[in-house]
Amino acid sequence: MDRREFIKATAASAAAATLGVNLWPGPGKAEAANGTTWHKSVCRFCGVGCGVMVGVKDGKVIGVKGDKENTINRGFVCVKGFYLHKVVTAKNRLLHPLIRKNGKLQQASWDEAMDLVASKFRETIDKYGPDAVAFYGSGQAETEETYIANKLFKGHIGTNNLEGNPRLCMASAVGGYLTSFGSDEPVGSYDDLDTAELFLIIGSNTAECHP
């Protein structure tokens, strides 16, 4: 999807949200029409935690829509969440491990890739100690995944060198919240939007940014 398509989709999503309609048919109607089944999940694009329904047909993800039973987004999704299913089928999605050989990345098996990682870790730790290695986590990793990484690096390898994109990404925002409101997070609620008469948006493009 190019930028033009993205903007057009944003406009459609915004119009649907304003009118209170859903761009996707209801689960029952969709399943009856083409055999699609819908499964509850959570959008992982940002920290809002919107509930989504993932449409699956013939073992493939074909669409995403908001979960009307979710109390956070009440069935609505932003344009990024609306196209979440595109990530699964993207042509440039990495599907196999790649190892650089002779200056070029070459496809490798998982066993080969994991053996290489383990041997490099072992080599580095034996030579420089456990604090010579570190873990930098993804902002889209779930709590359970991050917990396992903590157990591996702190409990097994023996290092406290763990960092994550979420903390560094939000460090400046947290500082601003504490200074302005005395809390390390926004003091408002999404429910406040229903009664607000004025929206002041600074440094954000709501047509292309997540909430």
XYZ file of C-alpha atoms in Angstrom:
211
model
C 0.000 0.000 0.000
C 1.463 3.354 -1.013
C 1.069 6.716 0.737
C -1.896 7.763 -1.418
C -3.808 4.574 -0.585
C -2.926 5.040 3.076
C -4.365 8.575 3.126
C -7.530 7.439 1.320
C -7.990 4.637 3.828
C -7.498 7.114 6.664
C -10.245 9.331 5.284
C -12.596 6.365 5.001
C -11.802 5.233 8.547
C -12.329 8.742 9.927
C -15.666 9.061 8.155
C -16.786 5.686 9.471
C -15.807 6.638 13.026
C -17.657 9.961 12.767
C -20.818 8.294 11.495
C -20.528 5.436 13.970
C -20.443 2.733 11.333
C -18.130 -0.225 10.826
C -16.358 -0.713 7.509
C -16.378 -4.487 8.053
C -19.505 -6.646 8.025
C -20.538 -8.316 11.267
C -19.002 -11.715 12.139
C -22.165 -13.681 11.477
C -22.788 -12.049 8.118
C -19.162 -12.463 7.043
C -18.982 -16.111 8.082
C -22.192 -16.933 6.271
C -21.017 -15.158 3.145
C -17.588 -16.648 2.591
C -16.616 -19.038 5.360
C -14.486 -16.503 7.227
C -14.082 -17.032 10.970
C -13.275 -14.171 13.360
C -10.976 -14.479 16.359
C -10.360 -12.055 19.237
C -6.914 -10.495 19.501
C -5.160 -7.250 20.445
C -3.561 -4.769 18.051
C 0.194 -4.520 18.649
C 1.001 -1.345 16.749
C 1.045 0.823 19.885
C 0.346 0.761 23.608
C -3.341 1.687 23.473
C -4.332 -1.978 23.457
C -7.286 -1.870 21.066
C -9.244 -5.079 20.790
C -9.523 -6.462 17.271
C -11.186 -9.332 15.480
C -8.925 -11.202 13.071
C -10.601 -12.728 10.043
C -9.267 -16.116 8.928
C -10.212 -18.030 5.800
C -8.607 -21.238 4.548
C -5.896 -20.898 7.193
C -4.907 -17.367 6.121
C -5.464 -13.990 7.788
C -7.562 -11.889 5.409
C -8.766 -8.951 7.486
C -8.949 -7.107 10.793
C -11.783 -5.118 12.351
C -12.490 -3.582 15.735
C -13.886 -5.701 18.554
C -17.196 -4.125 19.599
C -17.025 -5.860 22.984
C -13.653 -4.318 23.852
C -14.024 -1.498 26.385
C -10.971 0.390 25.110
C -11.811 1.054 21.471
C -15.461 -0.093 21.377
C -15.173 -1.575 17.917
C -13.158 1.193 16.279
C -9.578 0.963 14.998
C -7.218 3.546 13.554
C -5.973 3.143 9.996
C -2.845 1.296 11.146
C -4.906 -1.275 12.993
C -7.318 -1.484 10.071
C -4.481 -2.707 7.840
C -2.815 -4.875 10.473
C -3.453 -8.015 8.424
C -1.249 -6.655 5.633
C 1.773 -7.251 7.868
C 1.148 -10.994 7.850
C 1.102 -11.275 4.067
C 3.615 -8.532 3.179
C 5.916 -9.629 0.358
C 8.987 -8.170 2.080
C 8.263 -9.815 5.426
C 11.231 -11.729 6.802
C 10.301 -15.420 6.915
C 13.681 -17.121 7.296
C 16.916 -16.493 9.219
C 19.605 -14.702 7.222
C 23.348 -15.067 7.855
C 25.883 -12.754 6.295
C 28.451 -14.752 4.324
C 31.116 -13.137 2.148
C 29.391 -9.793 2.586
C 25.945 -10.996 1.509
C 22.911 -12.140 3.507
C 22.028 -15.741 2.733
C 19.034 -17.783 3.855
C 19.813 -20.283 6.607
C 17.952 -22.855 8.670
C 16.796 -22.051 12.189
C 19.198 -24.632 13.607
C 22.139 -23.046 11.810
C 21.133 -19.547 12.883
C 20.582 -20.460 16.541
C 23.832 -22.424 16.680
C 25.686 -19.379 15.340
C 24.068 -17.042 17.883
C 24.780 -19.424 20.753
C 28.415 -19.923 19.725
C 29.004 -16.159 19.433
C 27.422 -15.590 22.835
C 29.549 -18.347 24.346
C 32.710 -17.003 22.730
C 32.060 -13.440 23.928
C 31.083 -14.425 27.483
C 34.075 -16.742 27.899
C 36.428 -13.981 26.767
C 34.908 -10.869 28.356
C 32.342 -12.051 30.920
C 28.522 -12.021 30.995
C 28.264 -8.214 31.064
C 29.791 -8.113 27.583
C 26.411 -9.096 26.131
C 23.056 -7.343 26.351
C 19.420 -7.620 25.347
C 17.485 -4.863 23.556
C 13.792 -5.665 23.352
C 11.135 -4.761 20.833
C 8.301 -2.388 21.594
C 5.927 -4.960 20.129
C 7.033 -7.830 22.362
C 4.343 -9.059 24.723
C 4.786 -9.183 28.500
C 5.295 -12.948 28.446
C 7.975 -12.708 25.754
C 9.823 -10.004 27.672
C 9.611 -12.077 30.865
C 11.267 -15.032 29.132
C 14.050 -12.778 27.836
C 14.602 -11.467 31.374
C 14.867 -15.012 32.724
C 17.369 -15.926 30.014
C 19.676 -12.944 30.473
C 19.399 -12.396 34.235
C 18.891 -15.944 35.443
C 20.937 -17.965 32.960
C 23.534 -15.683 31.376
C 23.941 -13.568 34.507
C 23.754 -9.987 33.265
C 21.473 -7.068 34.042
C 22.159 -5.482 30.655
C 18.561 -5.377 29.475
C 16.925 -2.481 27.707
C 13.847 -2.019 25.590
C 12.509 0.285 22.951
C 9.361 1.116 24.999
C 11.322 2.800 27.800
C 13.620 4.799 25.547
C 10.753 5.669 23.219
C 8.627 7.059 26.062
C 11.358 8.479 28.315
C 10.828 12.071 27.176
C 7.044 11.730 27.336
C 7.165 10.353 30.888
C 9.382 13.260 31.938
C 6.888 15.674 30.431
C 3.943 13.994 32.150
C 5.652 14.092 35.551
C 6.570 17.746 35.165
C 3.149 18.800 33.902
C 0.734 16.535 35.751
C 2.715 14.852 38.528
C 1.998 11.441 37.008
C 4.096 9.299 34.701
C 1.194 8.759 32.336
C -1.657 10.812 30.844
C -4.177 11.687 33.539
C -7.107 11.690 31.139
C -9.213 8.886 29.748
C -10.450 8.035 26.285
C -13.952 8.436 27.703
C -13.183 12.154 28.110
C -13.127 12.510 24.320
C -16.877 11.980 24.177
C -17.541 15.101 26.244
C -14.678 17.345 25.103
C -15.560 20.514 23.190
C -12.052 21.365 22.004
C -9.096 19.244 20.880
C -5.594 20.769 20.919
C -3.159 18.554 18.995
C 0.558 19.357 19.069
C 3.284 17.508 17.178
C 1.065 14.761 15.804
C -0.508 13.960 12.458
C -3.694 12.157 13.415
C -4.244 11.005 9.831
C -1.104 8.871 9.879
C -0.077 8.405 13.529
C -1.411 5.893 16.012
C -3.300 7.310 19.036
